[in-house]
PDB file of C-alpha atoms in Angstrom:
ATOM      1  CA  UNK A   1      17.016  12.205  12.746  1.00  0.00           C
ATOM      2  CA  UNK A   2      13.323  11.956  12.258  1.00  0.00           C
ATOM      3  CA  UNK A   3      12.181   9.739   9.363  1.00  0.00           C
ATOM      4  CA  UNK A   4       9.264  11.947   7.662  1.00  0.00           C
ATOM      5  CA  UNK A   5       8.253   8.471   5.700  1.00  0.00           C
ATOM      6  CA  UNK A   6       4.189   8.344   5.796  1.00  0.00           C
ATOM      7  CA  UNK A   7       2.857   5.672   8.393  1.00  0.00           C
ATOM      8  CA  UNK A   8      -0.895   5.307   9.821  1.00  0.00           C
ATOM      9  CA  UNK A   9      -2.121   2.430  11.597  1.00  0.00           C
ATOM     10  CA  UNK A  10      -5.479   1.115  12.633  1.00  0.00           C
ATOM     11  CA  UNK A  11      -6.648  -1.534  15.215  1.00  0.00           C
ATOM     12  CA  UNK A  12      -9.342  -4.179  14.313  1.00  0.00           C
ATOM     13  CA  UNK A  13     -10.813  -7.134  16.629  1.00  0.00           C
ATOM     14  CA  UNK A  14      -9.487  -9.993  14.057  1.00  0.00           C
ATOM     15  CA  UNK A  15      -6.254 -12.020  14.519  1.00  0.00           C
ATOM     16  CA  UNK A  16      -2.971 -11.046  13.500  1.00  0.00           C
ATOM     17  CA  UNK A  17      -3.135 -14.203  11.107  1.00  0.00           C
ATOM     18  CA  UNK A  18      -6.485 -12.470   9.528  1.00  0.00           C
ATOM     19  CA  UNK A  19      -4.345  -9.511   9.124  1.00  0.00           C
ATOM     20  CA  UNK A  20      -1.495 -11.113   7.478  1.00  0.00           C
ATOM     21  CA  UNK A  21      -3.674 -12.891   4.836  1.00  0.00           C
ATOM     22  CA  UNK A  22      -5.258 -10.249   4.290  1.00  0.00           C
ATOM     23  CA  UNK A  23      -2.430  -7.834   3.658  1.00  0.00           C
ATOM     24  CA  UNK A  24      -1.024 -11.001   1.067  1.00  0.00           C
ATOM     25  CA  UNK A  25      -4.264 -10.477  -0.638  1.00  0.00           C
ATOM     26  CA  UNK A  26      -3.435  -7.117  -2.416  1.00  0.00           C
ATOM     27  CA  UNK A  27      -6.275  -7.615  -5.095  1.00  0.00           C
ATOM     28  CA  UNK A  28      -8.787  -8.003  -2.467  1.00  0.00           C
ATOM     29  CA  UNK A  29      -8.133  -4.512  -0.851  1.00  0.00           C
ATOM     30  CA  UNK A  30      -5.629  -2.295  -3.244  1.00  0.00           C
ATOM     31  CA  UNK A  31      -6.386  -3.167  -6.775  1.00  0.00           C
ATOM     32  CA  UNK A  32      -7.578  -6.082  -8.964  1.00  0.00           C
ATOM     33  CA  UNK A  33      -5.047  -4.631 -11.489  1.00  0.00           C
ATOM     34  CA  UNK A  34      -2.286  -6.842  -9.909  1.00  0.00           C
ATOM     35  CA  UNK A  35      -0.239  -9.106 -12.415  1.00  0.00           C
ATOM     36  CA  UNK A  36       2.184 -11.657 -10.371  1.00  0.00           C
ATOM     37  CA  UNK A  37       2.270 -13.285  -7.143  1.00  0.00           C
ATOM     38  CA  UNK A  38       1.874 -11.441  -3.646  1.00  0.00           C
ATOM     39  CA  UNK A  39       1.892 -13.902  -1.130  1.00  0.00           C
ATOM     40  CA  UNK A  40       5.372 -14.850  -0.714  1.00  0.00           C
ATOM     41  CA  UNK A  41       8.801 -13.534  -0.340  1.00  0.00           C
ATOM     42  CA  UNK A  42      10.167 -12.945  -3.285  1.00  0.00           C
ATOM     43  CA  UNK A  43       6.925 -12.758  -5.275  1.00  0.00           C
ATOM     44  CA  UNK A  44       6.760  -9.810  -7.767  1.00  0.00           C
ATOM     45  CA  UNK A  45       4.103  -8.417  -9.227  1.00  0.00           C
ATOM     46  CA  UNK A  46       3.016  -5.375 -11.356  1.00  0.00           C
ATOM     47  CA  UNK A  47       0.186  -2.427 -10.172  1.00  0.00           C
ATOM     48  CA  UNK A  48      -1.186  -0.341 -12.954  1.00  0.00           C
ATOM     49  CA  UNK A  49      -3.885   2.687 -12.336  1.00  0.00           C
ATOM     50  CA  UNK A  50      -4.837   3.607 -16.011  1.00  0.00           C
ATOM     51  CA  UNK A  51      -2.046   5.682 -17.274  1.00  0.00           C
ATOM     52  CA  UNK A  52      -1.794   7.661 -14.187  1.00  0.00           C
ATOM     53  CA  UNK A  53       0.432   5.277 -11.856  1.00  0.00           C
ATOM     54  CA  UNK A  54       2.187   1.498 -12.566  1.00  0.00           C
ATOM     55  CA  UNK A  55       4.785  -0.150 -10.313  1.00  0.00           C
ATOM     56  CA  UNK A  56       6.776  -2.860 -10.091  1.00  0.00           C
ATOM     57  CA  UNK A  57       6.924  -4.402  -6.286  1.00  0.00           C
ATOM     58  CA  UNK A  58       9.065  -7.305  -4.531  1.00  0.00           C
ATOM     59  CA  UNK A  59       8.033  -8.686  -1.678  1.00  0.00           C
ATOM     60  CA  UNK A  60      11.022  -8.493   0.013  1.00  0.00           C
ATOM     61  CA  UNK A  61       9.982  -9.857   3.374  1.00  0.00           C
ATOM     62  CA  UNK A  62       7.447 -11.654   5.331  1.00  0.00           C
ATOM     63  CA  UNK A  63       7.439 -12.765   9.218  1.00  0.00           C
ATOM     64  CA  UNK A  64       3.776 -14.922   9.446  1.00  0.00           C
ATOM     65  CA  UNK A  65       1.260 -13.126  11.320  1.00  0.00           C
ATOM     66  CA  UNK A  66       3.789 -10.142  12.261  1.00  0.00           C
ATOM     67  CA  UNK A  67       5.253  -8.046   9.201  1.00  0.00           C
ATOM     68  CA  UNK A  68       5.131  -8.125   5.405  1.00  0.00           C
ATOM     69  CA  UNK A  69       7.974  -5.854   3.543  1.00  0.00           C
ATOM     70  CA  UNK A  70       7.335  -4.451  -0.390  1.00  0.00           C
ATOM     71  CA  UNK A  71      10.181  -3.059  -2.292  1.00  0.00           C
ATOM     72  CA  UNK A  72       9.271  -0.619  -5.214  1.00  0.00           C
ATOM     73  CA  UNK A  73      11.930  -2.024  -8.214  1.00  0.00           C
ATOM     74  CA  UNK A  74      10.234  -0.006 -10.656  1.00  0.00           C
ATOM     75  CA  UNK A  75       7.859   3.206 -10.697  1.00  0.00           C
ATOM     76  CA  UNK A  76       6.037   5.532 -13.108  1.00  0.00           C
ATOM     77  CA  UNK A  77       3.799   8.396 -12.462  1.00  0.00           C
ATOM     78  CA  UNK A  78       2.246  10.597 -15.151  1.00  0.00           C
ATOM     79  CA  UNK A  79       1.789  13.372 -12.707  1.00  0.00           C
ATOM     80  CA  UNK A  80       5.149  14.057 -11.550  1.00  0.00           C
ATOM     81  CA  UNK A  81       7.997  15.934 -12.999  1.00  0.00           C
ATOM     82  CA  UNK A  82      10.408  12.968 -11.389  1.00  0.00           C
ATOM     83  CA  UNK A  83       8.083   9.926 -12.412  1.00  0.00           C
ATOM     84  CA  UNK A  84      10.456   7.144 -10.850  1.00  0.00           C
ATOM     85  CA  UNK A  85       9.591   8.791  -7.027  1.00  0.00           C
ATOM     86  CA  UNK A  86       8.677   5.574  -5.167  1.00  0.00           C
ATOM     87  CA  UNK A  87      11.600   3.673  -6.885  1.00  0.00           C
ATOM     88  CA  UNK A  88      13.375   2.084  -4.086  1.00  0.00           C
ATOM     89  CA  UNK A  89      11.035   3.139  -1.433  1.00  0.00           C
ATOM     90  CA  UNK A  90       9.675   0.118   0.981  1.00  0.00           C
ATOM     91  CA  UNK A  91       6.507  -0.552   1.994  1.00  0.00           C
ATOM     92  CA  UNK A  92       6.234  -1.955   5.912  1.00  0.00           C
ATOM     93  CA  UNK A  93       3.153  -3.588   7.395  1.00  0.00           C
ATOM     94  CA  UNK A  94       3.856  -4.509  11.025  1.00  0.00           C
ATOM     95  CA  UNK A  95       1.110  -6.590  12.600  1.00  0.00           C
ATOM     96  CA  UNK A  96       0.807  -6.515  16.477  1.00  0.00           C
ATOM     97  CA  UNK A  97      -1.379  -7.788  19.365  1.00  0.00           C
ATOM     98  CA  UNK A  98      -2.175  -4.643  21.554  1.00  0.00           C
ATOM     99  CA  UNK A  99      -4.768  -4.588  24.502  1.00  0.00           C
ATOM    100  CA  UNK A 100      -6.521  -7.769  22.969  1.00  0.00           C
ATOM    101  CA  UNK A 101      -6.697  -5.842  19.204  1.00  0.00           C
ATOM    102  CA  UNK A 102      -4.845  -6.622  16.242  1.00  0.00           C
ATOM    103  CA  UNK A 103      -2.999  -3.463  15.427  1.00  0.00           C
ATOM    104  CA  UNK A 104      -1.406  -2.642  11.868  1.00  0.00           C
ATOM    105  CA  UNK A 105       1.087  -0.242  11.157  1.00  0.00           C
ATOM    106  CA  UNK A 106       1.736   0.674   7.582  1.00  0.00           C
ATOM    107  CA  UNK A 107       4.989   2.785   6.931  1.00  0.00           C
ATOM    108  CA  UNK A 108       5.712   3.757   3.120  1.00  0.00           C
ATOM    109  CA  UNK A 109       9.340   4.279   3.806  1.00  0.00           C
ATOM    110  CA  UNK A 110      10.707   6.860   1.536  1.00  0.00           C
ATOM    111  CA  UNK A 111       7.307   8.578   0.849  1.00  0.00           C
ATOM    112  CA  UNK A 112       8.294  11.970   2.251  1.00  0.00           C
ATOM    113  CA  UNK A 113       6.473  15.309   2.089  1.00  0.00           C
ATOM    114  CA  UNK A 114       9.403  16.643  -0.056  1.00  0.00           C
ATOM    115  CA  UNK A 115       8.113  14.247  -3.078  1.00  0.00           C
ATOM    116  CA  UNK A 116       5.730  15.804  -5.732  1.00  0.00           C
ATOM    117  CA  UNK A 117       3.427  12.968  -4.909  1.00  0.00           C
ATOM    118  CA  UNK A 118       2.873  13.235  -1.350  1.00  0.00           C
ATOM    119  CA  UNK A 119      -0.163  14.188  -1.064  1.00  0.00           C
ATOM    120  CA  UNK A 120      -1.726  12.063  -3.890  1.00  0.00           C
ATOM    121  CA  UNK A 121      -0.205   9.219  -2.451  1.00  0.00           C
ATOM    122  CA  UNK A 122      -0.988  10.011   1.131  1.00  0.00           C
ATOM    123  CA  UNK A 123      -4.511  10.300   0.287  1.00  0.00           C
ATOM    124  CA  UNK A 124      -4.624   7.522  -1.385  1.00  0.00           C
ATOM    125  CA  UNK A 125      -2.945   4.883   1.158  1.00  0.00           C
ATOM    126  CA  UNK A 126      -5.383   6.734   4.052  1.00  0.00           C
ATOM    127  CA  UNK A 127      -8.297   5.109   1.316  1.00  0.00           C
ATOM    128  CA  UNK A 128      -6.550   1.986   0.852  1.00  0.00           C
ATOM    129  CA  UNK A 129      -4.932   1.054   3.884  1.00  0.00           C
ATOM    130  CA  UNK A 130      -7.304   2.710   6.730  1.00  0.00           C
ATOM    131  CA  UNK A 131     -10.293   2.171   4.780  1.00  0.00           C
ATOM    132  CA  UNK A 132     -10.243  -1.196   2.034  1.00  0.00           C
ATOM    133  CA  UNK A 133      -7.698  -3.543   3.766  1.00  0.00           C
ATOM    134  CA  UNK A 134      -9.047  -2.813   7.183  1.00  0.00           C
ATOM    135  CA  UNK A 135     -12.470  -3.586   5.625  1.00  0.00           C
ATOM    136  CA  UNK A 136     -11.226  -6.604   4.134  1.00  0.00           C
ATOM    137  CA  UNK A 137     -10.060  -7.725   7.447  1.00  0.00           C
ATOM    138  CA  UNK A 138     -12.673  -6.537   9.670  1.00  0.00           C
ATOM    139  CA  UNK A 139     -15.646  -7.826   7.360  1.00  0.00           C
ATOM    140  CA  UNK A 140     -13.869 -10.013   4.949  1.00  0.00           C
ATOM    141  CA  UNK A 141     -14.672  -7.395   2.025  1.00  0.00           C
ATOM    142  CA  UNK A 142     -12.239  -4.443   0.912  1.00  0.00           C
ATOM    143  CA  UNK A 143     -12.772  -2.305  -1.732  1.00  0.00           C
ATOM    144  CA  UNK A 144     -10.194  -2.736  -4.416  1.00  0.00           C
ATOM    145  CA  UNK A 145      -9.298  -0.145  -6.982  1.00  0.00           C
ATOM    146  CA  UNK A 146     -10.952  -1.949  -9.947  1.00  0.00           C
ATOM    147  CA  UNK A 147     -10.163   0.470 -12.898  1.00  0.00           C
ATOM    148  CA  UNK A 148     -12.205   3.779 -11.805  1.00  0.00           C
ATOM    149  CA  UNK A 149     -11.177   6.312  -9.201  1.00  0.00           C
ATOM    150  CA  UNK A 150     -11.676   5.353  -5.722  1.00  0.00           C
ATOM    151  CA  UNK A 151     -10.070   7.818  -3.679  1.00  0.00           C
ATOM    152  CA  UNK A 152     -10.249  11.916  -3.898  1.00  0.00           C
ATOM    153  CA  UNK A 153      -6.585  12.021  -5.174  1.00  0.00           C
ATOM    154  CA  UNK A 154      -7.727   9.806  -7.938  1.00  0.00           C
ATOM    155  CA  UNK A 155     -10.556  11.343  -8.752  1.00  0.00           C
ATOM    156  CA  UNK A 156      -8.620  14.740  -8.884  1.00  0.00           C
ATOM    157  CA  UNK A 157      -5.783  13.541 -11.310  1.00  0.00           C
ATOM    158  CA  UNK A 158      -8.334  12.335 -13.681  1.00  0.00           C
ATOM    159  CA  UNK A 159     -10.361  15.288 -13.373  1.00  0.00           C
TER     160      UNK A 159
END
């Protein structure tokens, strides 16, 4: 059976420890509008983007410098028929040293093409993972959402 969950990856020159620290700095790359802890197993945080999306996420697993797993406890989308599409899904960050570089692989396990939000969500993850998170690791500065639309899908949904 093939897993069609959304996956993306990138490489950087920085160490796995630097990538791990950046992933856990969720306010530094995804959104400044995060309430709650994001840095250790068992932490729970609430993400909200205007009235379009809100979710509660638990940091369910961490292995220093190699793996972070988030589990979506609750989710709401204003733009889908099934407003809870992400509920029960997991975001998995895998960090590995390859050919002298650090590879970060991100899978949103359960975010599949049959979901109504798939296009908007995969565009969002490309923006925040391959753009902002990668920049945070590589330069020390990400481009988190500060309440305004960043990705093309956010802009379209607010349009």
